Short mmCIF file of C-alpha atoms and ligand atoms in Angstrom, two decimals:
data_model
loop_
_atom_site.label_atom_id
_atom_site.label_comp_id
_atom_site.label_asym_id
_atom_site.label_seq_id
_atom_site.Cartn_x
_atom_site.Cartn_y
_atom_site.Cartn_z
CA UNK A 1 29.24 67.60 -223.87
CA UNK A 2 29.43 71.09 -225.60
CA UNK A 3 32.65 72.74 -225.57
CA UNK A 4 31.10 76.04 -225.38
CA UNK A 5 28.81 75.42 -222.66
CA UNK A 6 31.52 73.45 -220.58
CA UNK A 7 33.61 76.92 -220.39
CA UNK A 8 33.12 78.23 -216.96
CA UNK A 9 32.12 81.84 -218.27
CA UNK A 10 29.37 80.40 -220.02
CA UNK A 11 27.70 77.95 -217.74
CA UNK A 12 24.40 78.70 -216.09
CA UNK A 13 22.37 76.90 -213.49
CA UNK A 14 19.17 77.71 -216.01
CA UNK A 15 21.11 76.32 -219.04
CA UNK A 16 21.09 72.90 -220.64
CA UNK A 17 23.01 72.66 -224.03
CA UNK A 18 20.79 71.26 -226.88
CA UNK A 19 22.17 68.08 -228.62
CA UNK A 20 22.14 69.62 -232.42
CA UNK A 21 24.39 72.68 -231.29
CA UNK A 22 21.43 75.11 -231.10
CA UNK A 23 22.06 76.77 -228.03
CA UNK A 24 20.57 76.31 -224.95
CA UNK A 25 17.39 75.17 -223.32
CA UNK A 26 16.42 77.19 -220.45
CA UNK A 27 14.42 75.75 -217.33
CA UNK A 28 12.64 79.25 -216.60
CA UNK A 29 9.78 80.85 -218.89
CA UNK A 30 9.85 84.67 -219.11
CA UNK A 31 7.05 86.84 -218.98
CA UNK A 32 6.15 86.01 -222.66
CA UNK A 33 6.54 82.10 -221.96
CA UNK A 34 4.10 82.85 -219.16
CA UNK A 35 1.63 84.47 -221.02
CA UNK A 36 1.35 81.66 -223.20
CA UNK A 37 0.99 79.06 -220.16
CA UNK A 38 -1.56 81.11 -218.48
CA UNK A 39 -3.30 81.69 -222.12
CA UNK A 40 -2.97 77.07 -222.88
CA UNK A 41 -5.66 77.26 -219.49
CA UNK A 42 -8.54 77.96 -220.83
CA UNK A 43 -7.87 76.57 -224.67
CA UNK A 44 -9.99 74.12 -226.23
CA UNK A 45 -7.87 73.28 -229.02
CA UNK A 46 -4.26 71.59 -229.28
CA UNK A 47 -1.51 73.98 -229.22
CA UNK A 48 1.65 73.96 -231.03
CA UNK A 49 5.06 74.46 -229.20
CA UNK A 50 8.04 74.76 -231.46
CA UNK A 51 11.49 74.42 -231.32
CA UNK A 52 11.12 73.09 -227.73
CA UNK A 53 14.51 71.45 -227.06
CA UNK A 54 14.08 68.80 -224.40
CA UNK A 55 10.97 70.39 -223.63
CA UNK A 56 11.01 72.38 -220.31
CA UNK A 57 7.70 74.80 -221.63
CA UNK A 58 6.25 72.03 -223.26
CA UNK A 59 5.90 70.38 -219.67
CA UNK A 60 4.50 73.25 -218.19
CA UNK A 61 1.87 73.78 -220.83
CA UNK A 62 1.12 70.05 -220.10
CA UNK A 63 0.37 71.13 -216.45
CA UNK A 64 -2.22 73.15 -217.58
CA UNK A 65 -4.30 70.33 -219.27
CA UNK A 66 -4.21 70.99 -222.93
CA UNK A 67 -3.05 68.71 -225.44
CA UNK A 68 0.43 69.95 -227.16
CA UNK A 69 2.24 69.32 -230.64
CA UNK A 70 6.02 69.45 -229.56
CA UNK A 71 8.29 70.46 -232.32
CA UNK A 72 12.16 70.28 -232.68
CA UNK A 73 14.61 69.71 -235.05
CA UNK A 74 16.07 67.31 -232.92
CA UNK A 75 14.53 64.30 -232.84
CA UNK A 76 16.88 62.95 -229.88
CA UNK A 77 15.65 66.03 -227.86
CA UNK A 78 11.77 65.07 -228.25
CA UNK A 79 12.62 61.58 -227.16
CA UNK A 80 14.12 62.67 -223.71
CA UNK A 81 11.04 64.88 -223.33
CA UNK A 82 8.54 61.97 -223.89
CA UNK A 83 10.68 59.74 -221.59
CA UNK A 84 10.14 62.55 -218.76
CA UNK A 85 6.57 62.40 -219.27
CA UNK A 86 3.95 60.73 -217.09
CA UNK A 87 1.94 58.13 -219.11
CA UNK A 88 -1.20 60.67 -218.92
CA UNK A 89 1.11 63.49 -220.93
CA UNK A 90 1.70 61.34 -222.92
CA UNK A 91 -1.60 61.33 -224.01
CA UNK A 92 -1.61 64.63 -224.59
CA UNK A 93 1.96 65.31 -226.24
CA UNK A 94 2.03 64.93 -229.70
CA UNK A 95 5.54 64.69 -231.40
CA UNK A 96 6.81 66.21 -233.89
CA UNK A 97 10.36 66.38 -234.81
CA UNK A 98 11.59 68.03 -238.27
CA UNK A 99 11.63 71.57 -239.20
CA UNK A 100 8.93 73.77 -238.19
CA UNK A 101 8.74 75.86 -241.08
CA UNK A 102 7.64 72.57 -243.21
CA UNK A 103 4.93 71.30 -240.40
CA UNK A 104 1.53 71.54 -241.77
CA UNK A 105 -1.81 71.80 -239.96
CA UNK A 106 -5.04 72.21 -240.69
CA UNK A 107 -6.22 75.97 -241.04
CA UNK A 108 -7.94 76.77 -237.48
CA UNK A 109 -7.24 73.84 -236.12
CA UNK A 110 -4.33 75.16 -233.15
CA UNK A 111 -5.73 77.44 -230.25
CA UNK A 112 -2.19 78.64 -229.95
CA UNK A 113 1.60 78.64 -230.73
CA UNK A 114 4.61 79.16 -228.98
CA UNK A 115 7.87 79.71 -230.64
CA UNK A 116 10.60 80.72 -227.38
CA UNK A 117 13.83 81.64 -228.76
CA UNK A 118 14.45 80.34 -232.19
CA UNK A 119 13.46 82.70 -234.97
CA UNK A 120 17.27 84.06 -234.75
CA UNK A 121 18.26 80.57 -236.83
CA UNK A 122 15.87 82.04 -239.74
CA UNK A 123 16.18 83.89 -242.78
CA UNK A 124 13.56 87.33 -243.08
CA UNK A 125 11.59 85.46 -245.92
CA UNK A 126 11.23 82.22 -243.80
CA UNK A 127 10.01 84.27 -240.27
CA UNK A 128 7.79 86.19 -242.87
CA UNK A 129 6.55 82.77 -244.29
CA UNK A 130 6.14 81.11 -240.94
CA UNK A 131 4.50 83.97 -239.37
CA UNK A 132 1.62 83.82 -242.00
CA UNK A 133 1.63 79.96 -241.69
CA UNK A 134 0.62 80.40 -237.82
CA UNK A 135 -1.91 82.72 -238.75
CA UNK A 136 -3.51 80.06 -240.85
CA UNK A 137 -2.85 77.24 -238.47
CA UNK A 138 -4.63 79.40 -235.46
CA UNK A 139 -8.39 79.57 -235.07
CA UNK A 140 -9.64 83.29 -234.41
CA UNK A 141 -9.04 84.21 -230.81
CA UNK A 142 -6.50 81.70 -230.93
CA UNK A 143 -2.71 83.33 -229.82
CA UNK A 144 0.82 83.56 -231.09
CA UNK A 145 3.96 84.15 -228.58
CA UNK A 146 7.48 84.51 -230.46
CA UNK A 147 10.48 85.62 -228.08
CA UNK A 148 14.14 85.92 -230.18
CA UNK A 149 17.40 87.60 -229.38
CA UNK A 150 18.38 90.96 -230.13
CA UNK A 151 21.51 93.13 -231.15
CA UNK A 152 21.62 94.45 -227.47
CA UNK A 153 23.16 91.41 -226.12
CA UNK A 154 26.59 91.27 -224.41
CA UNK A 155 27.13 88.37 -226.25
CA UNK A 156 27.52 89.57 -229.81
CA UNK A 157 28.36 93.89 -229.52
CA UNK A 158 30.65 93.77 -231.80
CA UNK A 159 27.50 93.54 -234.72
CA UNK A 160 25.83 96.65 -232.85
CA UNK A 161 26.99 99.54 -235.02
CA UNK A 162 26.23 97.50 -238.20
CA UNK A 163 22.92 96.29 -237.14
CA UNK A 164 21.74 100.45 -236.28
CA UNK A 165 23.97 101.72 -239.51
CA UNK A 166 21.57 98.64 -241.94
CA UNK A 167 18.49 99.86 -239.58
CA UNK A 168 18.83 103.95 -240.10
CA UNK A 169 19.44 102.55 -244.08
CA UNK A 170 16.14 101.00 -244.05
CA UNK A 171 17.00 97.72 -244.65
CA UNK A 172 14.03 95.20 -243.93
CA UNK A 173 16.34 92.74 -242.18
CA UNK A 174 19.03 94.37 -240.63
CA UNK A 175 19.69 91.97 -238.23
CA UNK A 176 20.51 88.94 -240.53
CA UNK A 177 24.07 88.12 -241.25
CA UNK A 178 26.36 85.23 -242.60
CA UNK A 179 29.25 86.91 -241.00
CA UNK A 180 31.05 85.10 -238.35
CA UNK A 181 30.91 87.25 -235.17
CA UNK A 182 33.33 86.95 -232.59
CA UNK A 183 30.78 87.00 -229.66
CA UNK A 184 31.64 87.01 -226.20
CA UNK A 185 31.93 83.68 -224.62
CA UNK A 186 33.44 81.75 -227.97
CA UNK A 187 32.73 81.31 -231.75
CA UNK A 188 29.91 80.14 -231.90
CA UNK A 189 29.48 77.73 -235.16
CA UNK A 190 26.55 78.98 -236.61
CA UNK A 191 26.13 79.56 -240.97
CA UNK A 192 24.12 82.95 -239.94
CA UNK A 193 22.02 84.63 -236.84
CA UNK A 194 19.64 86.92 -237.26
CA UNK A 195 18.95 89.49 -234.43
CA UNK A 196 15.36 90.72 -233.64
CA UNK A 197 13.65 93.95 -232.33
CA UNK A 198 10.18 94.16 -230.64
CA UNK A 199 9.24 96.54 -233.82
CA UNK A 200 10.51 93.75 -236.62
CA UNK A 201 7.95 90.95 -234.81
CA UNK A 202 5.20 93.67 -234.18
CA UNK A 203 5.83 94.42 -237.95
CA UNK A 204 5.33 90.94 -239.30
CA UNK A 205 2.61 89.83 -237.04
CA UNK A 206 0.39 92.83 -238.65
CA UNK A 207 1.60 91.75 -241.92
CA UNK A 208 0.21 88.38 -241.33
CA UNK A 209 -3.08 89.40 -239.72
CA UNK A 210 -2.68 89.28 -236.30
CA UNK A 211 -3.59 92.29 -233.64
CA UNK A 212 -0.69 92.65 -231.61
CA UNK A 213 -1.63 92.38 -227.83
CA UNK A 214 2.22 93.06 -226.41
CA UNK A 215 5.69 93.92 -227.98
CA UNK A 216 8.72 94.61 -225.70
CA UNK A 217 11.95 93.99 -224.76
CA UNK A 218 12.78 91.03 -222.35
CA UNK A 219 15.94 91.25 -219.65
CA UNK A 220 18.03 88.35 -219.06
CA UNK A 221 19.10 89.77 -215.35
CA UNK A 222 20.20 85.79 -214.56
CA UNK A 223 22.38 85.00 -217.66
CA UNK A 224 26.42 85.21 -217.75
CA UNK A 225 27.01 89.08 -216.94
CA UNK A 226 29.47 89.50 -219.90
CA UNK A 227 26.43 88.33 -221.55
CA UNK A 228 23.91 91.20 -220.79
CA UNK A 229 23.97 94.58 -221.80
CA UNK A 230 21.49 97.26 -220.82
CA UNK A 231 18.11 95.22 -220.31
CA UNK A 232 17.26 94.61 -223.91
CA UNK A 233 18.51 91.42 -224.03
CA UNK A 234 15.98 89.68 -225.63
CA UNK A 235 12.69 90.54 -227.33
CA UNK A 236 9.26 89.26 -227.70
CA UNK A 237 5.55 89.50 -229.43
CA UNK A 238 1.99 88.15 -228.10
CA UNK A 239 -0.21 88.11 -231.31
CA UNK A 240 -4.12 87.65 -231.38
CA UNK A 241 -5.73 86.14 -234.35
CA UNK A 242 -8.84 88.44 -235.01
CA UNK A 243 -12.43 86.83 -233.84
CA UNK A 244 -14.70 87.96 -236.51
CA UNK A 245 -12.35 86.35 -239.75
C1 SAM B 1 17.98 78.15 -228.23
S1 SAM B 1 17.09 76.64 -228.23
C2 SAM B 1 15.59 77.15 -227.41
C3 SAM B 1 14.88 75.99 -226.76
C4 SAM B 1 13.61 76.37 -226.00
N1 SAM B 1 12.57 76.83 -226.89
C5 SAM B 1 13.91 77.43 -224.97
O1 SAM B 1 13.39 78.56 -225.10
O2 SAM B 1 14.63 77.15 -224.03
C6 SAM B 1 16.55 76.56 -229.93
C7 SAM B 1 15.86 75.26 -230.29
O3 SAM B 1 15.12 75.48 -231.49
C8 SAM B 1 15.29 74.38 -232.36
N2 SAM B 1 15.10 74.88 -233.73
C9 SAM B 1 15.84 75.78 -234.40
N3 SAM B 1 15.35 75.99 -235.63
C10 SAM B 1 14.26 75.19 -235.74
C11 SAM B 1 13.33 74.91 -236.77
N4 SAM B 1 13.41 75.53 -237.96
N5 SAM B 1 12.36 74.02 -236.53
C12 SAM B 1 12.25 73.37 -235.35
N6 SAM B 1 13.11 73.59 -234.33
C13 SAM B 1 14.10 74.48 -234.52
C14 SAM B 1 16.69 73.86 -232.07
O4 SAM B 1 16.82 72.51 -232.44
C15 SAM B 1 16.81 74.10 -230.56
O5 SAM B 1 16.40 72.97 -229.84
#
């Protein structure tokens, strides 16, 4: 039961609350989720999927054959996942509950890793340190896909003419605050959020190494409508570690 989530306004057919109060899962992958599933086809090394929830892309990069490293913080979460698993996933679905920025893997041993929707729980240091850990973790030609919240969300307006007044400053995070918003929908309990802009993840994927394949904005046309605002809901990056390192 979430409070939040049981609210009429805020209930969604694609929406299933997480158990640690970290938003919701969704049961649709956006064009960037996609990406990633079509990219986990033809990879030849595990990839990593991180802060998965109960696991909905997970499963379908399990469809696609490879062998995946599920990561949440919830450990609960990862447990109904490999309950909903055949015995064959299984196989191929590593566990790994905790937090994702302390994970460690080899260097070039992931062909890929997905992180959908949960860089707006970090701090700019920690996306900037687990953006260069990827790098690391990735062989070349393997591929990163991050999608995160933005500003331009319904949802939280309110921080809009902060977040452009702290960008036209030139402040290097100006989406991160400790304030407690009043969003639309509720208070949501949260000790900070930090809201994202295709140019911010373009930004720190070049700082890490990567080429940057695709950077955009991402509609949520299906969420609660006091939810959206103009299209530019959500935002995401595809990043390609370089072949010849
Ligand atoms: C909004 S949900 C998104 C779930 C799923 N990726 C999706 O797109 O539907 C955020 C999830 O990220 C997890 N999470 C947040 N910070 C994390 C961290 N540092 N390490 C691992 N998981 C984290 C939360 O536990 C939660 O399950």
């Amino acid at each position: 039961m979430d409070a939040f989530y049981d609210d009429p306004k805020n209930s969604n057919p694609h929406f299933k609350p997480t158990l640690n109060a970290h938003g919701h899962m969704l049961d649709v992958l956006d064009e960037y989720g996609e990406a990633f599933v079509a990219f986990a086809r033809n990879t030849t090394k595990p990839v990593a999927d991180l802060g998965v929830a109960f696991g909905f892309s997970t499963k379908e990069i399990l469809k696609t054959g490879a062998t995946v490293y599920a990561n949440d913080l919830s450990e609960d979460m990862l447990k109904e996942l490999n309950d909903s698993l055949t015995e064959e996933e299984r196989l191929r679905c590593i566990l790994k509950p905790g937090n994702a920025l302390e994970l460690d893997f080899e260097p070039g041993s992931l062909s890929g890793v997905l992180a959908l929707r949960w860089f707006h729980f970090l701090t700019g240091p920690e996306i900037r340190e687990v953006v260069h850990k990827f790098f690391t973790w990735l062989e070349p030609g393997g591929k990163v896909v991050i999608t995160c919240s933005t500003p331009y969300s319904g949802r939280a307006k309110s921080f809009i003419p902060e977040y452009e007044e702290r960008k036209a400053a030139g402040e290097e995070w100006p989406g991160f605050t400790t304030k407690q918003i009043q969003e639309v929908g509720g208070l949501l309990k949260r000790e900070s959020f930090h809201k994202m802009e295709p140019v911010i993840l373009e930004r720190e994927l070049k700082l890490a190494g990567f080429d940057v394949e695709k950077a955009g904005f991402l509609t949520r046309s299906y969420y609660p409508a006091h939810w959206q605002l103009d299209g530019r809901e959500y935002c995401g990056v595809i990043g390609v570690k370089p072949k010849n390192l």
